[in-house]
PDB file of C-alpha atoms in Angstrom:
ATOM      1  CA  MET A 814      -1.411 -14.151 -22.505  1.00  0.00           C
ATOM      2  CA  LEU A 815      -2.753 -11.285 -20.433  1.00  0.00           C
ATOM      3  CA  ASP A 816      -4.748 -11.748 -17.267  1.00  0.00           C
ATOM      4  CA  THR A 817      -6.418  -9.449 -14.767  1.00  0.00           C
ATOM      5  CA  THR A 818      -4.754 -10.529 -11.536  1.00  0.00           C
ATOM      6  CA  PRO A 819      -3.296  -7.741  -9.394  1.00  0.00           C
ATOM      7  CA  GLU A 820       0.171  -8.637 -10.724  1.00  0.00           C
ATOM      8  CA  HIS A 821      -0.959  -8.027 -14.345  1.00  0.00           C
ATOM      9  CA  PRO A 822      -3.944  -5.666 -14.311  1.00  0.00           C
ATOM     10  CA  TYR A 823      -4.379  -5.213 -18.053  1.00  0.00           C
ATOM     11  CA  ALA A 824      -7.440  -5.248 -20.252  1.00  0.00           C
ATOM     12  CA  ALA A 825      -7.239  -5.785 -23.998  1.00  0.00           C
ATOM     13  CA  GLY A 826      -9.766  -6.639 -26.636  1.00  0.00           C
ATOM     14  CA  VAL A 827     -11.096  -6.396 -30.147  1.00  0.00           C
ATOM     15  CA  ILE A 828     -14.540  -5.199 -31.213  1.00  0.00           C
ATOM     16  CA  ARG A 829     -16.022  -5.859 -34.649  1.00  0.00           C
ATOM     17  CA  PHE A 830     -19.007  -4.090 -36.204  1.00  0.00           C
ATOM     18  CA  PRO A 831     -21.160  -6.459 -38.262  1.00  0.00           C
ATOM     19  CA  ALA A 832     -24.508  -5.138 -39.527  1.00  0.00           C
ATOM     20  CA  THR A 833     -26.241  -6.755 -36.519  1.00  0.00           C
ATOM     21  CA  GLY A 834     -24.346  -4.580 -34.017  1.00  0.00           C
ATOM     22  CA  PRO A 835     -20.954  -4.405 -32.285  1.00  0.00           C
ATOM     23  CA  GLU A 836     -19.535  -7.594 -30.801  1.00  0.00           C
ATOM     24  CA  TRP A 837     -16.422  -8.903 -29.099  1.00  0.00           C
ATOM     25  CA  TYR A 838     -14.122 -10.691 -31.531  1.00  0.00           C
ATOM     26  CA  ALA A 839     -11.721 -13.420 -30.441  1.00  0.00           C
ATOM     27  CA  ASN A 840      -9.964 -16.317 -32.141  1.00  0.00           C
ATOM     28  CA  SER A 841      -6.446 -17.766 -32.220  1.00  0.00           C
ATOM     29  CA  SER A 842      -5.098 -14.403 -33.491  1.00  0.00           C
ATOM     30  CA  HIS A 843      -7.295 -11.983 -31.504  1.00  0.00           C
ATOM     31  CA  ILE A 844      -7.628 -12.124 -27.717  1.00  0.00           C
ATOM     32  CA  THR A 845      -9.855 -10.384 -25.245  1.00  0.00           C
ATOM     33  CA  ARG A 846      -8.834 -10.224 -21.591  1.00  0.00           C
ATOM     34  CA  GLY A 847     -10.185  -8.170 -18.725  1.00  0.00           C
ATOM     35  CA  PHE A 848     -13.411  -7.109 -20.441  1.00  0.00           C
ATOM     36  CA  ASP A 849     -16.744  -8.735 -19.631  1.00  0.00           C
ATOM     37  CA  THR A 850     -17.350 -10.476 -22.949  1.00  0.00           C
ATOM     38  CA  SER A 851     -20.590 -12.041 -21.660  1.00  0.00           C
ATOM     39  CA  ILE A 852     -22.084  -8.591 -22.376  1.00  0.00           C
ATOM     40  CA  PRO A 853     -21.668  -7.285 -25.943  1.00  0.00           C
ATOM     41  CA  PRO A 854     -20.363  -3.751 -26.422  1.00  0.00           C
ATOM     42  CA  GLU A 855     -23.433  -1.615 -25.781  1.00  0.00           C
ATOM     43  CA  ILE A 856     -24.502   1.337 -27.902  1.00  0.00           C
ATOM     44  CA  VAL A 857     -25.763   3.845 -25.319  1.00  0.00           C
ATOM     45  CA  SER A 858     -28.152   6.775 -25.777  1.00  0.00           C
ATOM     46  CA  SER A 859     -25.266   9.218 -26.383  1.00  0.00           C
ATOM     47  CA  GLY A 860     -24.376   7.257 -29.536  1.00  0.00           C
ATOM     48  CA  ARG A 861     -21.158   5.990 -27.964  1.00  0.00           C
ATOM     49  CA  LEU A 862     -20.132   2.437 -27.089  1.00  0.00           C
ATOM     50  CA  TYR A 863     -19.900   1.233 -23.506  1.00  0.00           C
ATOM     51  CA  VAL A 864     -17.892  -1.844 -22.475  1.00  0.00           C
ATOM     52  CA  ARG A 865     -17.653  -3.374 -19.010  1.00  0.00           C
ATOM     53  CA  LEU A 866     -14.508  -4.590 -17.278  1.00  0.00           C
ATOM     54  CA  LEU A 867     -14.304  -7.823 -15.272  1.00  0.00           C
ATOM     55  CA  THR A 868     -12.649  -6.198 -12.278  1.00  0.00           C
ATOM     56  CA  SER A 869     -12.693  -2.646 -10.916  1.00  0.00           C
ATOM     57  CA  MET A 870      -9.368  -0.804 -10.766  1.00  0.00           C
ATOM     58  CA  PRO A 871      -8.152   2.728 -11.461  1.00  0.00           C
ATOM     59  CA  VAL A 872      -6.875   3.227 -15.031  1.00  0.00           C
ATOM     60  CA  SER A 873      -3.414   4.635 -15.691  1.00  0.00           C
ATOM     61  CA  PHE A 874      -3.500   4.385 -19.505  1.00  0.00           C
ATOM     62  CA  ALA A 875      -6.237   3.707 -22.049  1.00  0.00           C
ATOM     63  CA  THR A 876      -6.182   3.609 -25.822  1.00  0.00           C
ATOM     64  CA  ALA A 877      -8.587   2.639 -28.578  1.00  0.00           C
ATOM     65  CA  SER A 878      -7.205   2.301 -32.090  1.00  0.00           C
ATOM     66  CA  PRO A 879      -8.947   1.918 -35.426  1.00  0.00           C
ATOM     67  CA  ASP A 880      -7.595  -0.747 -37.762  1.00  0.00           C
ATOM     68  CA  GLU A 881      -6.659   0.010 -41.371  1.00  0.00           C
ATOM     69  CA  THR A 882     -10.262  -0.401 -42.588  1.00  0.00           C
ATOM     70  CA  PHE A 883     -11.516   2.278 -40.196  1.00  0.00           C
ATOM     71  CA  ALA A 884      -8.461   4.462 -40.843  1.00  0.00           C
ATOM     72  CA  GLU A 885      -9.110   4.345 -44.603  1.00  0.00           C
ATOM     73  CA  ARG A 886     -12.663   5.545 -43.894  1.00  0.00           C
ATOM     74  CA  GLY A 887     -11.298   8.462 -41.838  1.00  0.00           C
ATOM     75  CA  ILE A 888     -12.726   7.080 -38.574  1.00  0.00           C
ATOM     76  CA  THR A 889     -10.925   8.052 -35.376  1.00  0.00           C
ATOM     77  CA  VAL A 890     -11.600   6.730 -31.894  1.00  0.00           C
ATOM     78  CA  GLY A 891     -11.458   8.093 -28.361  1.00  0.00           C
ATOM     79  CA  ILE A 892     -11.836   6.214 -25.074  1.00  0.00           C
ATOM     80  CA  SER A 893     -12.443   7.259 -21.513  1.00  0.00           C
ATOM     81  CA  GLY A 894     -11.361   4.668 -19.007  1.00  0.00           C
ATOM     82  CA  ALA A 895     -13.284   4.230 -15.823  1.00  0.00           C
ATOM     83  CA  VAL A 896     -12.950   1.936 -12.834  1.00  0.00           C
ATOM     84  CA  SER A 897     -15.517  -0.591 -14.068  1.00  0.00           C
ATOM     85  CA  GLY A 898     -16.142   0.290 -17.734  1.00  0.00           C
ATOM     86  CA  CYS A 899     -15.214   2.490 -20.686  1.00  0.00           C
ATOM     87  CA  ASN A 900     -17.012   4.875 -23.014  1.00  0.00           C
ATOM     88  CA  ILE A 901     -15.807   4.837 -26.615  1.00  0.00           C
ATOM     89  CA  GLY A 902     -16.596   7.492 -29.213  1.00  0.00           C
ATOM     90  CA  LEU A 903     -16.014   7.191 -32.946  1.00  0.00           C
ATOM     91  CA  SER A 904     -15.646  10.264 -35.147  1.00  0.00           C
ATOM     92  CA  VAL A 905     -15.613  11.019 -38.864  1.00  0.00           C
ATOM     93  CA  PRO A 906     -14.559  14.088 -40.845  1.00  0.00           C
ATOM     94  CA  GLY A 907     -17.059  16.915 -40.528  1.00  0.00           C
ATOM     95  CA  HIS A 908     -18.722  18.890 -43.275  1.00  0.00           C
ATOM     96  CA  ARG A 909     -17.377  21.895 -45.134  1.00  0.00           C
ATOM     97  CA  ASP A 910     -19.125  24.508 -42.974  1.00  0.00           C
ATOM     98  CA  GLY A 911     -19.310  22.451 -39.769  1.00  0.00           C
ATOM     99  CA  PRO A 912     -16.859  21.064 -37.243  1.00  0.00           C
ATOM    100  CA  VAL A 913     -13.604  19.528 -38.419  1.00  0.00           C
ATOM    101  CA  ARG A 914     -14.735  16.187 -36.950  1.00  0.00           C
ATOM    102  CA  ARG A 915     -18.058  14.966 -35.666  1.00  0.00           C
ATOM    103  CA  ARG A 916     -18.907  12.091 -33.365  1.00  0.00           C
ATOM    104  CA  LEU A 917     -20.869   9.257 -34.919  1.00  0.00           C
ATOM    105  CA  GLN A 918     -24.234   8.539 -33.356  1.00  0.00           C
ATOM    106  CA  LEU A 919     -24.025   4.746 -33.422  1.00  0.00           C
ATOM    107  CA  ASP A 920     -27.617   4.493 -32.180  1.00  0.00           C
ATOM    108  CA  ASP A 921     -28.720   5.898 -35.579  1.00  0.00           C
ATOM    109  CA  PRO A 922     -28.823   3.091 -38.203  1.00  0.00           C
ATOM    110  CA  ASP A 923     -27.545   5.426 -40.955  1.00  0.00           C
ATOM    111  CA  GLU A 924     -24.583   6.441 -38.789  1.00  0.00           C
ATOM    112  CA  TYR A 925     -23.883   2.834 -37.745  1.00  0.00           C
ATOM    113  CA  ALA A 926     -23.758   1.915 -41.444  1.00  0.00           C
ATOM    114  CA  LEU A 927     -20.609   4.083 -41.719  1.00  0.00           C
ATOM    115  CA  VAL A 928     -18.725   1.658 -39.445  1.00  0.00           C
ATOM    116  CA  ALA A 929     -20.481  -1.616 -40.285  1.00  0.00           C
ATOM    117  CA  SER A 930     -18.037  -4.266 -41.528  1.00  0.00           C
ATOM    118  CA  ASP A 931     -17.415  -7.954 -40.944  1.00  0.00           C
ATOM    119  CA  LEU A 932     -13.658  -7.299 -41.066  1.00  0.00           C
ATOM    120  CA  ALA A 933     -12.992  -3.938 -39.386  1.00  0.00           C
ATOM    121  CA  ASN A 934     -11.503  -4.054 -35.881  1.00  0.00           C
ATOM    122  CA  LEU A 935     -11.417  -1.608 -33.018  1.00  0.00           C
ATOM    123  CA  TRP A 936      -8.462  -2.445 -30.752  1.00  0.00           C
ATOM    124  CA  LEU A 937      -8.657  -1.638 -27.018  1.00  0.00           C
ATOM    125  CA  TYR A 938      -5.936  -1.637 -24.362  1.00  0.00           C
ATOM    126  CA  LEU A 939      -5.991  -0.445 -20.753  1.00  0.00           C
ATOM    127  CA  ALA A 940      -3.261  -0.491 -18.114  1.00  0.00           C
ATOM    128  CA  ARG A 941      -4.723  -0.396 -14.624  1.00  0.00           C
ATOM    129  CA  VAL A 942      -3.303   0.045 -11.148  1.00  0.00           C
ATOM    130  CA  PRO A 943      -4.348  -2.229  -8.290  1.00  0.00           C
ATOM    131  CA  THR A 944      -5.410  -0.368  -5.183  1.00  0.00           C
ATOM    132  CA  ALA A 945      -3.133  -0.848  -2.199  1.00  0.00           C
TER     133      ALA A 945
END
């Protein structure tokens, strides 16, 4: 089990995307540690997701990975780690005459429908460094 003490400053979690909006997902097979799960993942005005961390620490490594359901849909994910929260962008293949990939605007219901699923997972992991 992961914790967020200075000896083990990790954050890990799973986000699901039901039709009602993104939410933290945890059960006996899926854990969330280090993220503030009292606040659901927030879709911000840029169309990205924002998640809050329980403690503030510099980030040394951050990754967000789509599960097989998202991968089969061609969805890729990018994350920017911050001291107290993270921005997460999801992208899909672009159009013939447009960019190779385009970021989904999750604040648009038609765009959110491209990721909506009761089974698809977005996996998050951050390694953080306690300040001296």
